[in-house]
Amino acid sequence: ATTIPAKAVSAAEQLRDRAVTDQTAYKVVESLTTEVGPRVAGSPNDERGRAWAVAKFKELGFDKVYTEKVTYPLWERRSEHGAIVSPYPQPLTLTALGYSAGTPKGGLTADVVGFADLDALKAADAATIKGKIVYVSTHMQRQKDGHDYGMGSATRTLGAVLAAQKGAAAYLLRSAGTDAHSRTPHTGVTGFRDEKQAIPAAALSLPDADQLERVLASGKPVTLKLDLDVGFNGTYTGANVIGEITGRKHPDQVVAIGGHLDSWDLGTGAIDDGAGVAIAMAAAKLIKDMPQRPDRTIRVIAFANEEMGLWGGRAYADQHAKDVAKHQLGTESDFGSGKIWRMTASVKPEARGAIEQIAKVIEPLGVAYDATKPGGGGSDLSQMHGKGMAALSLTQDGTDYFDYHHTANDTLDKIDPKDLAQNVAVYAVFSYMAAQANGDFGSAPNAFANDGARD
Amino acid sequence: ATTIPAKAVSAAEQLRDRAVTDQTAYKVVESLTTEVGPRVAGSPNDERGRAWAVAKFKELGFDKVYTEKVTYPLWERRSEHGAIVSPYPQPLTLTALGYSAGTPKGGLTADVVGFADLDALKAADAATIKGKIVYVSTHMQRQKDGHDYGMGSATRTLGAVLAAQKGAAAYLLRSAGTDAHSRTPHTGVTGFRDEKQAIPAAALSLPDADQLERVLASGKPVTLKLDLDVGFNGTYTGANVIGEITGRKHPDQVVAIGGHLDSWDLGTGAIDDGAGVAIAMAAAKLIKDMPQRPDRTIRVIAFANEEMGLWGGRAYADQHAKDVAKHQLGTESDFGSGKIWRMTASVKPEARGAIEQIAKVIEPLGVAYDATKPGGGGSDLSQMHGKGMAALSLTQDGTDYFDYHHTANDTLDKIDPKDLAQNVAVYAVFSYMAAQANGDFGSAPNAFANDGARD
Ligand SMILES: [Zn+2]
Ligand SMILES: [Zn+2]
Ligand SMILES: [Zn+2]
Ligand SMILES: [Zn+2]
């Protein structure tokens, strides 16, 4: 069975205690949001973000820094406006969704047909939708594990595709968010994957959705105007940016951690996912600061274009599928900066004891180990887990995550430095202990194909 | 001495108890924000707002509905953008201030000079400011009486004028608001009163101000670009809209209440000041629903263009100065929809007993009477109080008012129907009791010139 030597356990305890007061992660995310800011995939700021990441890895003293190309369709937001035209003219605060089509020059004006939820849209006759602007409501509640986002994101991704298939002129949803009182619409990708499939698609802020729903409830015909100057614009090649602390004994065996470097353009990508990049960078940096290098390599991956469909994660998994057995254990941070409260794992049975050893060291940080659930590896690294990488899920407190997620309000002030440091402690501990383990966690081609993990 | 007959006191108690469960005010502000929405002075929606007010007064059964013209400079907001150009390019969320000049076509790019507060700007040498964008921080805390807004609004109004006088290219402030985590800048008027005096002036949201302050703190030169398509555009004639419940015994003697009908354009003017209009309309309507008309007239004034400098209030005071002694008592609601917690009054000494009678009836609503402070009549009616009208101040709980004030977040969802109804109860009680009083409250030309009231 795989175990972690007592010496490594006590070193991990010290690492944990150093991490909880360490400011590195906060300084990293402060630097990223202040010096780069929004970095939507394929934008000039995305390129500046990659340069920032390379420089930051070097500044933090990583042993090896490199990039791996990621190619994807370029989508651009130039301007966006919406308004109720009749019966009661007034502007609406909205934001276009990723891979939305643009409206014709001068805008698109059409009647609205409203649906209470995605199921109602699914059940609707295409004849009632053709040529209309489809509006779908959502009903997300604040939750520690944010599970309503499953429904919210489905309404955004599938709803747009369904509306297009049924002949809608455009698609509008009540934002997949929990900030009932904030006029900050939530963007995010649709299910469109090419220009031919796409129709104009946007999200209303929650107060604007309330407004539209009040007008729809009046029973009068409601006409909206959408003016979205957005759309596909060819292909772009960006990159995953990778920094490594090279393993002393097994440099080719890697613990893989990371976050995604891209963000949406409305905010500055502090909680999504500057925090994740910062947590992983800081955890590896703290391991680097130990008296000697860990036995295995700690690899920090700042992924490209997670937001529009895991492009960086899929590219990484494609490029590294052949090395899956060399991936000791991995997981990505991509759920804000709230404290981690739960660990779950997908590992081979003979490595459960080692996972329990890790659980013991992070328990004082408030993390409970649930041995009954799989570990999915997080957003981009879910793709590598899909190839067979042993993976954890480190579940953060996302109670307020969907207040800010994908909005203009995703800014540095939302990050509590102490909560962020708790995350760093957990990542540092598990990464170090996995790197020092006597044995592996079961990574092998398709090793966890049926574990039921969903991230 | 002026007193209120026992029969009127007990009728007022019943009125109060009906009012706290009445939904009229909420329905009125829902109608205004849904059917009209933003109604910045001089805009097409301002005109729609006047038509709405005339129709609503009639629908509620007011005895007399009329308008009185108000003329003022027209100022328009067409578009607004800002960005940090160097050292770290990224967009800034900002909003132009009332009577701001526009920037030249293509925008204005200049270095920033930052000040910690208005006093620091006052002390600054003009040579350090000339040709630069002046940035001034603010530091408002949430307070029940919102007193920090005195400093905040002075930073906005005087700061812009001072910066212009010292030769600044433009003026930027940290929004006069308390929503530390919301990217919703707070607009509001500057001290500019004509086109020649004005320079471009705008407010950053608080997270954007944090961002700019971080970059300024780096010590590097900071260049901003402002692109404000806004400005003066001639003269406009709007109107105060007035509805009356005609007095049975003294129709020419009026209790004057109201709110302002105009709003800023970013939100829908729910708390500022749809609530005030709704409170006054509903209070008068409840009095109208009594078995017979009150002894004196209840006059509800929906003022024009309060936001850009009390234009409606000043016009009313000019037009009605000669009738000041006919104004029995008055006050305006213009501080959101939070509960009223304090009453103060400026009345003749012989009417203090009647004020105490009113205080007793509203005490169960949670309103404390402070006999040591003057009553100023509220925003627009402060002008009529200045002419000599006896006046109250009915102070609302404004703890969260400056989270939303003058932002896109001033929307219907911020209003608690129960809190709103408490306001209606207070307005109905005092209006009715003043209308039934045996005697007056001391209104006479310049009767309260030195009472120290500030609203
Ligand atoms: Zn993310
Ligand atoms: Zn995201
Ligand atoms: Zn106001
Ligand atoms: Zn105002």
mmCIF file of N, CA, C and O in Angstrom, chain B residues 127-204:
data_model
loop_
_atom_site.group_PDB
_atom_site.id
_atom_site.type_symbol
_atom_site.label_atom_id
_atom_site.label_comp_id
_atom_site.label_asym_id
_atom_site.label_seq_id
_atom_site.Cartn_x
_atom_site.Cartn_y
_atom_site.Cartn_z
ATOM 1 N N ALA B 127 -0.202 74.613 -9.659
ATOM 2 C CA ALA B 127 0.842 74.198 -10.609
ATOM 3 C C ALA B 127 0.960 72.675 -10.696
ATOM 4 O O ALA B 127 1.341 72.137 -11.735
ATOM 5 N N THR B 128 0.620 71.969 -9.617
ATOM 6 C CA THR B 128 0.715 70.497 -9.615
ATOM 7 C C THR B 128 -0.495 69.853 -10.285
ATOM 8 O O THR B 128 -0.522 68.644 -10.488
ATOM 9 N N ILE B 129 -1.480 70.653 -10.584
ATOM 10 C CA ILE B 129 -2.768 70.159 -11.068
ATOM 11 C C ILE B 129 -3.010 70.489 -12.531
ATOM 12 O O ILE B 129 -3.659 69.728 -13.253
ATOM 13 N N LYS B 130 -2.475 71.590 -12.956
ATOM 14 C CA LYS B 130 -2.758 72.122 -14.297
ATOM 15 C C LYS B 130 -2.561 71.054 -15.379
ATOM 16 O O LYS B 130 -1.519 70.431 -15.472
ATOM 17 N N GLY B 131 -3.600 70.840 -16.185
ATOM 18 C CA GLY B 131 -3.523 69.892 -17.300
ATOM 19 C C GLY B 131 -3.679 68.437 -16.907
ATOM 20 O O GLY B 131 -3.661 67.563 -17.767
ATOM 21 N N LYS B 132 -3.813 68.184 -15.609
ATOM 22 C CA LYS B 132 -3.896 66.792 -15.150
ATOM 23 C C LYS B 132 -5.339 66.377 -14.839
ATOM 24 O O LYS B 132 -6.232 67.218 -14.695
ATOM 25 N N ILE B 133 -5.537 65.066 -14.724
ATOM 26 C CA ILE B 133 -6.801 64.552 -14.205
ATOM 27 C C ILE B 133 -6.655 64.478 -12.689
ATOM 28 O O ILE B 133 -5.791 63.766 -12.169
ATOM 29 N N VAL B 134 -7.487 65.243 -12.008
ATOM 30 C CA VAL B 134 -7.468 65.244 -10.544
ATOM 31 C C VAL B 134 -8.332 64.095 -10.048
ATOM 32 O O VAL B 134 -9.479 63.947 -10.470
ATOM 33 N N TYR B 135 -7.775 63.285 -9.159
ATOM 34 C CA TYR B 135 -8.546 62.215 -8.517
ATOM 35 C C TYR B 135 -8.601 62.485 -7.016
ATOM 36 O O TYR B 135 -7.570 62.726 -6.386
ATOM 37 N N VAL B 136 -9.816 62.446 -6.457
ATOM 38 C CA VAL B 136 -9.973 62.643 -5.018
ATOM 39 C C VAL B 136 -10.707 61.441 -4.428
ATOM 40 O O VAL B 136 -11.740 61.009 -4.939
ATOM 41 N N SER B 137 -10.145 60.922 -3.350
ATOM 42 C CA SER B 137 -10.767 59.799 -2.662
ATOM 43 C C SER B 137 -11.863 60.307 -1.723
ATOM 44 O O SER B 137 -11.932 61.505 -1.420
ATOM 45 N N THR B 138 -12.745 59.424 -1.319
ATOM 46 C CA THR B 138 -13.757 59.726 -0.296
ATOM 47 C C THR B 138 -13.759 58.556 0.674
ATOM 48 O O THR B 138 -13.241 57.484 0.354
ATOM 49 N N HIS B 139 -14.351 58.743 1.818
ATOM 50 C CA HIS B 139 -14.350 57.675 2.834
ATOM 51 C C HIS B 139 -15.666 57.710 3.582
ATOM 52 O O HIS B 139 -15.743 58.178 4.704
ATOM 53 N N MET B 140 -16.721 57.252 2.939
ATOM 54 C CA MET B 140 -18.045 57.261 3.569
ATOM 55 C C MET B 140 -18.319 55.952 4.293
ATOM 56 O O MET B 140 -18.084 54.881 3.755
ATOM 57 N N GLN B 141 -18.848 56.055 5.492
ATOM 58 C CA GLN B 141 -19.274 54.890 6.262
ATOM 59 C C GLN B 141 -20.799 54.816 6.269
ATOM 60 O O GLN B 141 -21.457 55.846 6.184
ATOM 61 N N ARG B 142 -21.325 53.609 6.417
ATOM 62 C CA ARG B 142 -22.774 53.453 6.585
ATOM 63 C C ARG B 142 -23.195 54.042 7.923
ATOM 64 O O ARG B 142 -22.575 53.751 8.958
ATOM 65 N N GLN B 143 -24.250 54.843 7.901
ATOM 66 C CA GLN B 143 -24.773 55.450 9.131
ATOM 67 C C GLN B 143 -26.285 55.562 9.018
ATOM 68 O O GLN B 143 -26.812 55.790 7.933
ATOM 69 N N LYS B 144 -26.954 55.487 10.153
ATOM 70 C CA LYS B 144 -28.412 55.595 10.171
ATOM 71 C C LYS B 144 -28.852 56.944 9.593
ATOM 72 O O LYS B 144 -29.823 57.013 8.839
ATOM 73 N N ASP B 145 -28.150 57.998 9.949
ATOM 74 C CA ASP B 145 -28.553 59.322 9.454
ATOM 75 C C ASP B 145 -27.752 59.750 8.224
ATOM 76 O O ASP B 145 -27.946 60.843 7.711
ATOM 77 N N GLY B 146 -26.877 58.890 7.754
ATOM 78 C CA GLY B 146 -26.139 59.155 6.519
ATOM 79 C C GLY B 146 -25.319 60.429 6.522
ATOM 80 O O GLY B 146 -25.102 61.046 5.470
ATOM 81 N N HIS B 147 -24.788 60.811 7.692
ATOM 82 C CA HIS B 147 -24.153 62.137 7.748
ATOM 83 C C HIS B 147 -22.867 62.249 6.939
ATOM 84 O O HIS B 147 -22.475 63.345 6.566
ATOM 85 N N ASP B 148 -22.219 61.117 6.644
ATOM 86 C CA ASP B 148 -21.002 61.204 5.824
ATOM 87 C C ASP B 148 -21.287 61.728 4.416
ATOM 88 O O ASP B 148 -20.363 62.138 3.711
ATOM 89 N N TYR B 149 -22.538 61.695 4.012
ATOM 90 C CA TYR B 149 -22.850 62.194 2.670
ATOM 91 C C TYR B 149 -22.569 63.694 2.563
ATOM 92 O O TYR B 149 -22.320 64.194 1.457
ATOM 93 N N GLY B 150 -22.569 64.393 3.674
ATOM 94 C CA GLY B 150 -22.182 65.808 3.638
ATOM 95 C C GLY B 150 -20.794 65.960 3.041
ATOM 96 O O GLY B 150 -20.581 66.742 2.098
ATOM 97 N N MET B 151 -19.861 65.162 3.542
ATOM 98 C CA MET B 151 -18.499 65.169 3.015
ATOM 99 C C MET B 151 -18.463 64.608 1.599
ATOM 100 O O MET B 151 -17.833 65.155 0.710
ATOM 101 N N GLY B 152 -19.174 63.505 1.393
ATOM 102 C CA GLY B 152 -19.165 62.858 0.078
ATOM 103 C C GLY B 152 -19.704 63.766 -1.015
ATOM 104 O O GLY B 152 -19.100 63.894 -2.090
ATOM 105 N N SER B 153 -20.818 64.409 -0.740
ATOM 106 C CA SER B 153 -21.397 65.264 -1.778
ATOM 107 C C SER B 153 -20.571 66.534 -1.972
ATOM 108 O O SER B 153 -20.477 67.053 -3.083
ATOM 109 N N ALA B 154 -19.944 67.016 -0.899
ATOM 110 C CA ALA B 154 -19.061 68.177 -1.061
ATOM 111 C C ALA B 154 -17.856 67.830 -1.933
ATOM 112 O O ALA B 154 -17.415 68.630 -2.764
ATOM 113 N N THR B 155 -17.351 66.613 -1.758
ATOM 114 C CA THR B 155 -16.222 66.186 -2.593
ATOM 115 C C THR B 155 -16.633 66.163 -4.062
ATOM 116 O O THR B 155 -15.845 66.512 -4.949
ATOM 117 N N ARG B 156 -17.884 65.779 -4.306
ATOM 118 C CA ARG B 156 -18.379 65.731 -5.684
ATOM 119 C C ARG B 156 -18.647 67.135 -6.233
ATOM 120 O O ARG B 156 -18.193 67.470 -7.332
ATOM 121 N N THR B 157 -19.367 67.952 -5.492
ATOM 122 C CA THR B 157 -19.791 69.259 -6.022
ATOM 123 C C THR B 157 -18.644 70.275 -5.999
ATOM 124 O O THR B 157 -18.281 70.822 -7.034
ATOM 125 N N LEU B 158 -18.076 70.493 -4.828
ATOM 126 C CA LEU B 158 -17.002 71.494 -4.706
ATOM 127 C C LEU B 158 -15.706 70.999 -5.314
ATOM 128 O O LEU B 158 -14.941 71.771 -5.890
ATOM 129 N N GLY B 159 -15.442 69.710 -5.173
ATOM 130 C CA GLY B 159 -14.202 69.158 -5.699
ATOM 131 C C GLY B 159 -14.064 69.428 -7.185
ATOM 132 O O GLY B 159 -13.001 69.830 -7.665
ATOM 133 N N ALA B 160 -15.148 69.203 -7.912
ATOM 134 C CA ALA B 160 -15.107 69.424 -9.361
ATOM 135 C C ALA B 160 -14.828 70.886 -9.685
ATOM 136 O O ALA B 160 -14.031 71.210 -10.588
ATOM 137 N N VAL B 161 -15.451 71.778 -8.939
ATOM 138 C CA VAL B 161 -15.272 73.213 -9.181
ATOM 139 C C VAL B 161 -13.842 73.648 -8.856
ATOM 140 O O VAL B 161 -13.192 74.359 -9.622
ATOM 141 N N LEU B 162 -13.350 73.166 -7.721
ATOM 142 C CA LEU B 162 -11.981 73.478 -7.311
ATOM 143 C C LEU B 162 -10.959 72.992 -8.340
ATOM 144 O O LEU B 162 -10.019 73.708 -8.695
ATOM 145 N N ALA B 163 -11.157 71.757 -8.792
ATOM 146 C CA ALA B 163 -10.234 71.187 -9.779
ATOM 147 C C ALA B 163 -10.239 72.042 -11.046
ATOM 148 O O ALA B 163 -9.181 72.349 -11.613
ATOM 149 N N ALA B 164 -11.431 72.448 -11.476
ATOM 150 C CA ALA B 164 -11.539 73.291 -12.671
ATOM 151 C C ALA B 164 -10.827 74.625 -12.446
ATOM 152 O O ALA B 164 -10.077 75.104 -13.308
ATOM 153 N N GLN B 165 -11.047 75.210 -11.282
ATOM 154 C CA GLN B 165 -10.423 76.501 -10.987
ATOM 155 C C GLN B 165 -8.902 76.412 -10.977
ATOM 156 O O GLN B 165 -8.212 77.367 -11.327
ATOM 157 N N LYS B 166 -8.394 75.253 -10.571
ATOM 158 C CA LYS B 166 -6.936 75.086 -10.515
ATOM 159 C C LYS B 166 -6.361 74.584 -11.836
ATOM 160 O O LYS B 166 -5.195 74.212 -11.906
ATOM 161 N N GLY B 167 -7.214 74.524 -12.872
ATOM 162 C CA GLY B 167 -6.701 74.221 -14.208
ATOM 163 C C GLY B 167 -6.644 72.751 -14.568
ATOM 164 O O GLY B 167 -5.982 72.372 -15.542
ATOM 165 N N ALA B 168 -7.348 71.903 -13.811
ATOM 166 C CA ALA B 168 -7.334 70.471 -14.122
ATOM 167 C C ALA B 168 -7.966 70.198 -15.483
ATOM 168 O O ALA B 168 -8.868 70.919 -15.927
ATOM 169 N N ALA B 169 -7.494 69.141 -16.142
ATOM 170 C CA ALA B 169 -8.086 68.716 -17.417
ATOM 171 C C ALA B 169 -9.404 67.998 -17.179
ATOM 172 O O ALA B 169 -10.304 68.039 -18.022
ATOM 173 N N ALA B 170 -9.521 67.335 -16.034
ATOM 174 C CA ALA B 170 -10.740 66.599 -15.702
ATOM 175 C C ALA B 170 -10.721 66.287 -14.214
ATOM 176 O O ALA B 170 -9.685 66.412 -13.553
ATOM 177 N N TYR B 171 -11.888 65.889 -13.728
ATOM 178 C CA TYR B 171 -12.043 65.597 -12.307
ATOM 179 C C TYR B 171 -12.646 64.213 -12.120
ATOM 180 O O TYR B 171 -13.599 63.842 -12.796
ATOM 181 N N LEU B 172 -12.068 63.469 -11.204
ATOM 182 C CA LEU B 172 -12.519 62.102 -10.944
ATOM 183 C C LEU B 172 -12.578 61.930 -9.430
ATOM 184 O O LEU B 172 -11.677 62.362 -8.723
ATOM 185 N N LEU B 173 -13.669 61.340 -8.958
ATOM 186 C CA LEU B 173 -13.686 61.052 -7.520
ATOM 187 C C LEU B 173 -14.053 59.604 -7.275
ATOM 188 O O LEU B 173 -14.657 58.946 -8.125
ATOM 189 N N ARG B 174 -13.646 59.122 -6.108
ATOM 190 C CA ARG B 174 -14.162 57.869 -5.577
ATOM 191 C C ARG B 174 -15.614 58.146 -5.240
ATOM 192 O O ARG B 174 -15.929 59.118 -4.545
ATOM 193 N N SER B 175 -16.524 57.324 -5.749
ATOM 194 C CA SER B 175 -17.953 57.597 -5.599
ATOM 195 C C SER B 175 -18.330 57.923 -4.159
ATOM 196 O O SER B 175 -17.831 57.310 -3.217
ATOM 197 N N ALA B 176 -19.250 58.866 -4.028
ATOM 198 C CA ALA B 176 -19.837 59.177 -2.724
ATOM 199 C C ALA B 176 -20.858 58.095 -2.412
ATOM 200 O O ALA B 176 -22.060 58.264 -2.625
ATOM 201 N N GLY B 177 -20.367 56.955 -1.932
ATOM 202 C CA GLY B 177 -21.232 55.806 -1.674
ATOM 203 C C GLY B 177 -20.604 54.883 -0.652
ATOM 204 O O GLY B 177 -19.436 55.050 -0.296
ATOM 205 N N THR B 178 -21.389 53.918 -0.202
ATOM 206 C CA THR B 178 -20.927 52.997 0.840
ATOM 207 C C THR B 178 -20.895 51.544 0.370
ATOM 208 O O THR B 178 -20.696 50.643 1.172
ATOM 209 N N ASP B 179 -21.083 51.319 -0.938
ATOM 210 C CA ASP B 179 -21.103 49.954 -1.467
ATOM 211 C C ASP B 179 -19.698 49.541 -1.881
ATOM 212 O O ASP B 179 -19.370 49.491 -3.061
ATOM 213 N N ALA B 180 -18.897 49.198 -0.872
ATOM 214 C CA ALA B 180 -17.468 48.951 -1.072
ATOM 215 C C ALA B 180 -17.181 47.864 -2.099
ATOM 216 O O ALA B 180 -16.102 47.841 -2.685
ATOM 217 N N HIS B 181 -18.134 46.956 -2.310
ATOM 218 C CA HIS B 181 -17.848 45.800 -3.163
ATOM 219 C C HIS B 181 -18.625 45.801 -4.476
ATOM 220 O O HIS B 181 -18.658 44.787 -5.168
ATOM 221 N N SER B 182 -19.235 46.911 -4.820
ATOM 222 C CA SER B 182 -20.104 46.944 -5.996
ATOM 223 C C SER B 182 -19.556 47.878 -7.070
ATOM 224 O O SER B 182 -19.241 49.029 -6.799
ATOM 225 N N ARG B 183 -19.509 47.338 -8.297
ATOM 226 C CA ARG B 183 -18.974 48.175 -9.380
ATOM 227 C C ARG B 183 -20.080 48.997 -10.033
ATOM 228 O O ARG B 183 -20.308 48.961 -11.240
ATOM 229 N N THR B 184 -20.744 49.752 -9.185
ATOM 230 C CA THR B 184 -21.822 50.621 -9.627
ATOM 231 C C THR B 184 -21.490 52.041 -9.176
ATOM 232 O O THR B 184 -21.747 52.408 -8.035
ATOM 233 N N PRO B 185 -20.885 52.838 -10.070
ATOM 234 C CA PRO B 185 -20.499 54.198 -9.678
ATOM 235 C C PRO B 185 -21.725 55.044 -9.348
ATOM 236 O O PRO B 185 -22.819 54.794 -9.848
ATOM 237 N N HIS B 186 -21.503 56.045 -8.509
ATOM 238 C CA HIS B 186 -22.578 56.926 -8.044
ATOM 239 C C HIS B 186 -22.488 58.256 -8.786
ATOM 240 O O HIS B 186 -21.519 58.996 -8.619
ATOM 241 N N THR B 187 -23.517 58.562 -9.562
ATOM 242 C CA THR B 187 -23.534 59.866 -10.197
ATOM 243 C C THR B 187 -24.079 60.900 -9.210
ATOM 244 O O THR B 187 -24.217 60.614 -8.008
ATOM 245 N N GLY B 188 -24.377 62.082 -9.706
ATOM 246 C CA GLY B 188 -24.822 63.179 -8.857
ATOM 247 C C GLY B 188 -24.297 64.452 -9.485
ATOM 248 O O GLY B 188 -23.396 64.424 -10.322
ATOM 249 N N VAL B 189 -24.869 65.549 -9.045
ATOM 250 C CA VAL B 189 -24.520 66.804 -9.704
ATOM 251 C C VAL B 189 -23.182 67.339 -9.194
ATOM 252 O O VAL B 189 -22.761 67.035 -8.079
ATOM 253 N N THR B 190 -22.516 68.099 -10.041
ATOM 254 C CA THR B 190 -21.322 68.844 -9.619
ATOM 255 C C THR B 190 -21.753 70.250 -9.202
ATOM 256 O O THR B 190 -22.943 70.593 -9.263
ATOM 257 N N GLY B 191 -20.789 71.067 -8.852
ATOM 258 C CA GLY B 191 -21.074 72.473 -8.567
ATOM 259 C C GLY B 191 -21.063 73.349 -9.819
ATOM 260 O O GLY B 191 -21.307 74.555 -9.732
ATOM 261 N N PHE B 192 -20.798 72.762 -10.962
ATOM 262 C CA PHE B 192 -20.820 73.554 -12.203
ATOM 263 C C PHE B 192 -22.233 74.046 -12.476
ATOM 264 O O PHE B 192 -23.195 73.301 -12.292
ATOM 265 N N ARG B 193 -22.347 75.282 -12.945
ATOM 266 C CA ARG B 193 -23.685 75.791 -13.253
ATOM 267 C C ARG B 193 -23.803 76.309 -14.687
ATOM 268 O O ARG B 193 -24.874 76.665 -15.148
ATOM 269 N N ASP B 194 -22.687 76.310 -15.398
ATOM 270 C CA ASP B 194 -22.785 76.626 -16.819
ATOM 271 C C ASP B 194 -21.634 75.980 -17.574
ATOM 272 O O ASP B 194 -20.674 75.479 -16.994
ATOM 273 N N GLU B 195 -21.802 76.007 -18.878
ATOM 274 C CA GLU B 195 -20.914 75.286 -19.765
ATOM 275 C C GLU B 195 -19.470 75.804 -19.684
ATOM 276 O O GLU B 195 -18.516 75.033 -19.796
ATOM 277 N N LYS B 196 -19.329 77.110 -19.485
ATOM 278 C CA LYS B 196 -17.984 77.707 -19.490
ATOM 279 C C LYS B 196 -17.150 77.239 -18.305
ATOM 280 O O LYS B 196 -15.943 77.108 -18.386
ATOM 281 N N GLN B 197 -17.842 76.987 -17.207
ATOM 282 C CA GLN B 197 -17.153 76.627 -15.973
ATOM 283 C C GLN B 197 -16.754 75.143 -15.938
ATOM 284 O O GLN B 197 -15.845 74.758 -15.208
ATOM 285 N N ALA B 198 -17.474 74.347 -16.739
ATOM 286 C CA ALA B 198 -17.393 72.886 -16.581
ATOM 287 C C ALA B 198 -16.165 72.258 -17.227
ATOM 288 O O ALA B 198 -15.730 72.660 -18.312
ATOM 289 N N ILE B 199 -15.618 71.253 -16.539
ATOM 290 C CA ILE B 199 -14.631 70.339 -17.124
ATOM 291 C C ILE B 199 -15.235 68.929 -17.042
ATOM 292 O O ILE B 199 -16.216 68.716 -16.345
ATOM 293 N N PRO B 200 -14.660 67.959 -17.761
ATOM 294 C CA PRO B 200 -15.167 66.590 -17.622
ATOM 295 C C PRO B 200 -15.026 66.124 -16.168
ATOM 296 O O PRO B 200 -13.981 66.331 -15.553
ATOM 297 N N ALA B 201 -16.074 65.520 -15.655
ATOM 298 C CA ALA B 201 -16.086 65.098 -14.255
ATOM 299 C C ALA B 201 -16.850 63.792 -14.134
ATOM 300 O O ALA B 201 -17.932 63.641 -14.710
ATOM 301 N N ALA B 202 -16.281 62.859 -13.380
ATOM 302 C CA ALA B 202 -16.887 61.525 -13.280
ATOM 303 C C ALA B 202 -16.550 60.892 -11.943
ATOM 304 O O ALA B 202 -15.653 61.344 -11.230
ATOM 305 N N ALA B 203 -17.300 59.841 -11.624
ATOM 306 C CA ALA B 203 -17.083 59.080 -10.388
ATOM 307 C C ALA B 203 -16.744 57.639 -10.723
ATOM 308 O O ALA B 203 -17.369 57.035 -11.578
ATOM 309 N N LEU B 204 -15.742 57.100 -10.039
ATOM 310 C CA LEU B 204 -15.389 55.688 -10.150
ATOM 311 C C LEU B 204 -16.190 54.870 -9.143
ATOM 312 O O LEU B 204 -16.445 55.333 -8.031
#
